[in-house]
mmCIF file of C-alpha atoms and ligand atoms in Angstrom:
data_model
loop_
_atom_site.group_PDB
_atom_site.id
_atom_site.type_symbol
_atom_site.label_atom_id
_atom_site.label_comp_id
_atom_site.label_asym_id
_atom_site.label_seq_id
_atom_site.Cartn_x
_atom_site.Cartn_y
_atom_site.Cartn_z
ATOM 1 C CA UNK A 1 -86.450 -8.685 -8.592
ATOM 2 C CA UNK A 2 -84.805 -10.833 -11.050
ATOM 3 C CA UNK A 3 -82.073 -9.481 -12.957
ATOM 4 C CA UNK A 4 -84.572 -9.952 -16.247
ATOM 5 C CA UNK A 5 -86.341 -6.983 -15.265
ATOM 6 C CA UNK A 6 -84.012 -5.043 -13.812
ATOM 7 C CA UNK A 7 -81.763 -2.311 -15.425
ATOM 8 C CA UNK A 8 -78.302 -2.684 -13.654
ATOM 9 C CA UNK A 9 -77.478 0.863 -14.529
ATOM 10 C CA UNK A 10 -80.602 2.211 -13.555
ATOM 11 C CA UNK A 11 -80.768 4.215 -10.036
ATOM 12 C CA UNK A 12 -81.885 7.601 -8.118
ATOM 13 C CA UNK A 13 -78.073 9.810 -7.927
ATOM 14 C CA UNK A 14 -80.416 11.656 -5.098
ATOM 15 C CA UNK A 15 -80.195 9.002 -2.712
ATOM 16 C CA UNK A 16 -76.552 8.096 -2.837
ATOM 17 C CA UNK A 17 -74.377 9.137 -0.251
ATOM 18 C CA UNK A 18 -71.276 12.047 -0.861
ATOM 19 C CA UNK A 19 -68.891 9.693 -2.164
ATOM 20 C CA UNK A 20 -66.058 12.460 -2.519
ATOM 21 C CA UNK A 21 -63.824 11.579 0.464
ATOM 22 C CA UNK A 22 -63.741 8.091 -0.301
ATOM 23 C CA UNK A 23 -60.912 5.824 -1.566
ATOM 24 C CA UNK A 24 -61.995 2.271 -3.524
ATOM 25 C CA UNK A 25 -60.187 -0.381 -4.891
ATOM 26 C CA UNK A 26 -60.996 -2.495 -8.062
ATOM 27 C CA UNK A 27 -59.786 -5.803 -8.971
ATOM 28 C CA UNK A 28 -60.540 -6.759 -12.692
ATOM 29 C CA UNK A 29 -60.203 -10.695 -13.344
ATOM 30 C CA UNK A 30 -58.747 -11.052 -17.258
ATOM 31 C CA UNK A 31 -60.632 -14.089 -18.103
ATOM 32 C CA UNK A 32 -63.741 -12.560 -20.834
ATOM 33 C CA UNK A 33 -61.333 -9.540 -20.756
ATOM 34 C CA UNK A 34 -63.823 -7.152 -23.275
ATOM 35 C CA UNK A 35 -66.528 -7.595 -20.553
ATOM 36 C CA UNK A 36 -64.566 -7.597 -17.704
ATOM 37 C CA UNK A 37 -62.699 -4.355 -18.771
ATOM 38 C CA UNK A 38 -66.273 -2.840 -19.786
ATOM 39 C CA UNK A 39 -67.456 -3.401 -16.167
ATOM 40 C CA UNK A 40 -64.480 -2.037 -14.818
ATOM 41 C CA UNK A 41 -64.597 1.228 -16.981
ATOM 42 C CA UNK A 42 -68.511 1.967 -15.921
ATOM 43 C CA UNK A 43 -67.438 1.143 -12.336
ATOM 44 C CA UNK A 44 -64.744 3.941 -12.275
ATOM 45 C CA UNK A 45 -67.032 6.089 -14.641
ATOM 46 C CA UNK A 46 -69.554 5.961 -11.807
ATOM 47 C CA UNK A 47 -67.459 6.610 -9.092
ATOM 48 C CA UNK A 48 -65.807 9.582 -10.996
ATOM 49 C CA UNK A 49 -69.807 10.846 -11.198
ATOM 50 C CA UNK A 50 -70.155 10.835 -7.961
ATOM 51 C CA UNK A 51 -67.090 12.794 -7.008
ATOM 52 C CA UNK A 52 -64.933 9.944 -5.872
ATOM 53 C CA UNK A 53 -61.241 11.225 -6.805
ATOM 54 C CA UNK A 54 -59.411 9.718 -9.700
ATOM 55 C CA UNK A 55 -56.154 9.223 -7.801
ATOM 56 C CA UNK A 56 -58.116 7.588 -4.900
ATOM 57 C CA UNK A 57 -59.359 4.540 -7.693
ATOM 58 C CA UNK A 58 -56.830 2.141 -7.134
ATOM 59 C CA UNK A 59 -57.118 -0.695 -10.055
ATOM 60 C CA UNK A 60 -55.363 -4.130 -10.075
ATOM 61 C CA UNK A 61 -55.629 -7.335 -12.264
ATOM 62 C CA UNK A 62 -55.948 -10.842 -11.354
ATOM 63 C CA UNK A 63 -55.650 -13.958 -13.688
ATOM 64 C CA UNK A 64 -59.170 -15.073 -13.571
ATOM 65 C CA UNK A 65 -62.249 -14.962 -11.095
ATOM 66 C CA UNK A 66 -61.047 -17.946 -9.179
ATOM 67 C CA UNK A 67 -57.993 -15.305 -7.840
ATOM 68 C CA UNK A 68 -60.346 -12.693 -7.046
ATOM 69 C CA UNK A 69 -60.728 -13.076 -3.425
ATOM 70 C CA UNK A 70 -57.056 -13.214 -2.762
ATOM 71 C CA UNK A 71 -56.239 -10.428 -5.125
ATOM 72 C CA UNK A 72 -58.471 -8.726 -2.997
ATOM 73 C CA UNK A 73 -57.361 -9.789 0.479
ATOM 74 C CA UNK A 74 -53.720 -8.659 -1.283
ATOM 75 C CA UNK A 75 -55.548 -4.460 -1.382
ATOM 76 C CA UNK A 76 -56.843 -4.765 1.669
ATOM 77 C CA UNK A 77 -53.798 -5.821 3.487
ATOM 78 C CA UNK A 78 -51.759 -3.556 1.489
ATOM 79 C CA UNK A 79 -53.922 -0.212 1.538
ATOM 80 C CA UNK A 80 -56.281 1.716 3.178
ATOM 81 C CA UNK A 81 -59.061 1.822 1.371
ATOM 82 C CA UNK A 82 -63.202 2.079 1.899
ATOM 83 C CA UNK A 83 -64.509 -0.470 -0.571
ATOM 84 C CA UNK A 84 -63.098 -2.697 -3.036
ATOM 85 C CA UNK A 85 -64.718 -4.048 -6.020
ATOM 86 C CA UNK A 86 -64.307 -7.299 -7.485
ATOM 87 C CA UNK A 87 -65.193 -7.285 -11.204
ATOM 88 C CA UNK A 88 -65.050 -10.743 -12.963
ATOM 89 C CA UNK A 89 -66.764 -12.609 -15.652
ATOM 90 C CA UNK A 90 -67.824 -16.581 -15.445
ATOM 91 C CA UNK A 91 -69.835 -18.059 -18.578
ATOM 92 C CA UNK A 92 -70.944 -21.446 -18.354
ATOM 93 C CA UNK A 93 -68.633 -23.812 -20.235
ATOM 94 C CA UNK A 94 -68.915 -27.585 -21.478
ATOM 95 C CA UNK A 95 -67.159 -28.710 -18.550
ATOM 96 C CA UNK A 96 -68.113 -28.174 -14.436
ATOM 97 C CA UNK A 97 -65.247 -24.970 -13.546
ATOM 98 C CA UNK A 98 -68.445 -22.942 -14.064
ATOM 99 C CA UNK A 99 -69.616 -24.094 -10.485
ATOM 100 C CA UNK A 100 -66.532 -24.704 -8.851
ATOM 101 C CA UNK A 101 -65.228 -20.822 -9.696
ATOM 102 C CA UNK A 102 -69.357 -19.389 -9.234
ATOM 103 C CA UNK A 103 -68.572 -21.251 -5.987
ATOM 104 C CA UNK A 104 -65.185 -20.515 -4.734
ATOM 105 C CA UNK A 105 -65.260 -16.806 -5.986
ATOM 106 C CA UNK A 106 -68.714 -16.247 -4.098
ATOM 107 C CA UNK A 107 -67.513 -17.607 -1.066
ATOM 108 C CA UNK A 108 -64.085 -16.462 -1.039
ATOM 109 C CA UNK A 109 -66.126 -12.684 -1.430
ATOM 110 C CA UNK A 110 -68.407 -13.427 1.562
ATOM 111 C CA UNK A 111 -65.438 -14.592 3.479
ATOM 112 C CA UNK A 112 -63.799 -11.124 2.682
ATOM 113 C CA UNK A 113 -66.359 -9.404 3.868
ATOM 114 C CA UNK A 114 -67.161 -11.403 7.310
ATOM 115 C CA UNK A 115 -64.187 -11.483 8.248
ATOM 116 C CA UNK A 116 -62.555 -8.045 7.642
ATOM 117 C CA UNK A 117 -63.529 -4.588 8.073
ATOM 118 C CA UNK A 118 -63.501 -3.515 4.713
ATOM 119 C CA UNK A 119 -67.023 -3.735 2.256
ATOM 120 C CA UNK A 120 -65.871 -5.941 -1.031
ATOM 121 C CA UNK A 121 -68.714 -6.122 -3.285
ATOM 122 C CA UNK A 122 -69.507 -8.944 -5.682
ATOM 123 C CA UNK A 123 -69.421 -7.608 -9.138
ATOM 124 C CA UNK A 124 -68.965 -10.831 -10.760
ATOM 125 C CA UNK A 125 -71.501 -11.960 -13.903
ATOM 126 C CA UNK A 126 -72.424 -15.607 -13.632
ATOM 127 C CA UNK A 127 -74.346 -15.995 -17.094
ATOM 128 C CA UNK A 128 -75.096 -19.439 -19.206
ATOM 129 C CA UNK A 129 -74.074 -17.711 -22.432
ATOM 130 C CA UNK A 130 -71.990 -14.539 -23.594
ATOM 131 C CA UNK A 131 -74.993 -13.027 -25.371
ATOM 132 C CA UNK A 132 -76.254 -12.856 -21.845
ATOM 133 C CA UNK A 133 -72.753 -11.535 -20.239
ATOM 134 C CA UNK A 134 -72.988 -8.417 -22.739
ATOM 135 C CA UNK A 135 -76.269 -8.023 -22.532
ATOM 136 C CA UNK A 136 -75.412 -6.968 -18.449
ATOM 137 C CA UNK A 137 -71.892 -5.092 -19.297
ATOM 138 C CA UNK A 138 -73.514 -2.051 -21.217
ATOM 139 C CA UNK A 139 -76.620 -4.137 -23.311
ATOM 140 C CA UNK A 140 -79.810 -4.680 -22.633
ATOM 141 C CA UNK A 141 -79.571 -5.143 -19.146
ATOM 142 C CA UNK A 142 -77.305 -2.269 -18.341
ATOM 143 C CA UNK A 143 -74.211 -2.312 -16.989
ATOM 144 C CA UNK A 144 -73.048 -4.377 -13.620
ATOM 145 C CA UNK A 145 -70.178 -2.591 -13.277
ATOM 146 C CA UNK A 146 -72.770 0.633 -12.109
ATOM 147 C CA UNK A 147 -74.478 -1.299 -10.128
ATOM 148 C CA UNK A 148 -71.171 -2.434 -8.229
ATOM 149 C CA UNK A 149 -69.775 1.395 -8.066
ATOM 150 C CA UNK A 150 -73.231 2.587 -6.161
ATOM 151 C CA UNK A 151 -73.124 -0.818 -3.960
ATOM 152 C CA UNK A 152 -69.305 -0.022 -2.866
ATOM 153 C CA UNK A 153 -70.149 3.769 -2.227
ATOM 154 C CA UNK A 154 -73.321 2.876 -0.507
ATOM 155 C CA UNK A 155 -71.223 -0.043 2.060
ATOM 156 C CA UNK A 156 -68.071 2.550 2.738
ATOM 157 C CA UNK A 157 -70.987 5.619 3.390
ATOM 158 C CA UNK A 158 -72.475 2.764 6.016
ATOM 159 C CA UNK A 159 -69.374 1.499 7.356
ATOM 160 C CA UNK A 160 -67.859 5.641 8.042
ATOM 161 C CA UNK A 161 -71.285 6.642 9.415
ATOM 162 C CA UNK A 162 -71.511 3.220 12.277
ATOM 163 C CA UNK A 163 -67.746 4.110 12.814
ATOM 164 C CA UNK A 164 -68.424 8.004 14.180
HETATM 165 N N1 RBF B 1 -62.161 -17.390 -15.206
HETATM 166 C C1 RBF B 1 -63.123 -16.467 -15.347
HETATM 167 O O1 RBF B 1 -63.024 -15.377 -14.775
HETATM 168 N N2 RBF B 1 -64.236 -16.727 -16.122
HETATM 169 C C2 RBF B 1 -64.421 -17.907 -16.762
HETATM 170 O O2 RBF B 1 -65.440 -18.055 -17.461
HETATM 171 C C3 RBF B 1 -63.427 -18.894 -16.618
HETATM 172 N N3 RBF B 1 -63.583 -20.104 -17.208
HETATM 173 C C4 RBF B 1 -62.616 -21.040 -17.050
HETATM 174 C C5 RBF B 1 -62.780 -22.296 -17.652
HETATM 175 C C6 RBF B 1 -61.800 -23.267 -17.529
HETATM 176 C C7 RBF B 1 -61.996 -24.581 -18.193
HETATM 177 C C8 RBF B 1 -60.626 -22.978 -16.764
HETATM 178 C C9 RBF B 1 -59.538 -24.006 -16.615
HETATM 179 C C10 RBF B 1 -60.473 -21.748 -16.160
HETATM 180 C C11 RBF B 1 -61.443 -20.769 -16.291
HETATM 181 N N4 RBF B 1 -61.289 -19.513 -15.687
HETATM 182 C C12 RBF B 1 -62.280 -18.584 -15.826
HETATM 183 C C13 RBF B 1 -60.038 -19.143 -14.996
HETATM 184 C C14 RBF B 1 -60.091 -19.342 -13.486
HETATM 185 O O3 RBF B 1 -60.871 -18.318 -12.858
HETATM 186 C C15 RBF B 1 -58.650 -19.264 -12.912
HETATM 187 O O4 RBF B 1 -58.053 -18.049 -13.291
HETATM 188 C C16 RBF B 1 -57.759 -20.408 -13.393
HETATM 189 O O5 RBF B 1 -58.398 -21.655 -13.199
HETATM 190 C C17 RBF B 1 -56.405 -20.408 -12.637
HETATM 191 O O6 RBF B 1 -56.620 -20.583 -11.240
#
């Protein structure tokens, strides 16, 4: 489904996993700081819904997308946590760092995630214009930062579950 038709905040609360022993990590990039910092806020509003404690949120800040996957590799060599978010915000500019950081950040996520044990889920909004990026942080579209929070409970759920 395209993300044109799809509500990013919309999902069943029945089918997701307890979520109250878990511990998750966020790392907010500052570049389009009112979006990114609206994503992070429905990410840890979500989480709180579904029980996760509030001192088990652990929330750090990187410059911009770009340092998102080391940021991240920073948590997970520093903590023990279940799943770590990575909220960011790339809007197509006049020049090509649009594709380079879509490019690096994306890959520098997968990376994360093949080669570590820990889930780190991509919420990241790649849009052509701003209208578009807050129409998916809380507009129109919903909010990504939801749909990131039920992604990283539903990856730590799997990853405790193929551990017992
Ligand atoms: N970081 C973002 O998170 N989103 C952006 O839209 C964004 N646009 C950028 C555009 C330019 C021209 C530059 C130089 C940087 C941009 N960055 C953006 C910051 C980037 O992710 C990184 O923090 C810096 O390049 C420092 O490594």
């Amino acid at each position: 489904m395209s993300s044109e038709l799809k509500n990013l905040s919309c999902y069943d609360p029945a089918a997701i996993p307890d979520a109250s022993n878990l511990s998750i990590g966020i790392v907010v990039a500052e570049w389009n700081e009112d979006i990114t910092t609206s994503l992070a806020q429905a990410a840890i509003d979500t989480l709180l819904k579904h029980k996760v404690k509030k001192e088990n949120i652990y929330i750090t800040y990187v410059p911009g997308s770009f340092e998102l996957p080391k940021g991240t590799k920073f948590l997970i060599d520093n903590s023990k946590l279940d799943a770590i978010i990575c909220i960011g915000c790339v809007i197509q500019g006049e020049t090509r760092h649009f594709e380079f950081i879509c490019q690096a950040v994306s890959q520098g996520i997968m990376k994360l995630n093949l080669n570590t044990d820990i889930p780190v889920i991509f919420g990241v909004l790649t849009t052509n214009t701003r209208q578009q990026a807050e129409d998916r942080a809380g507009g129109k579209y919903g909010n990504k930062g939801v749909e990131s929070a039920i992604a990283a409970i539903k990856m730590a759920s799997l990853k405790k579950n193929n551990l017992k």
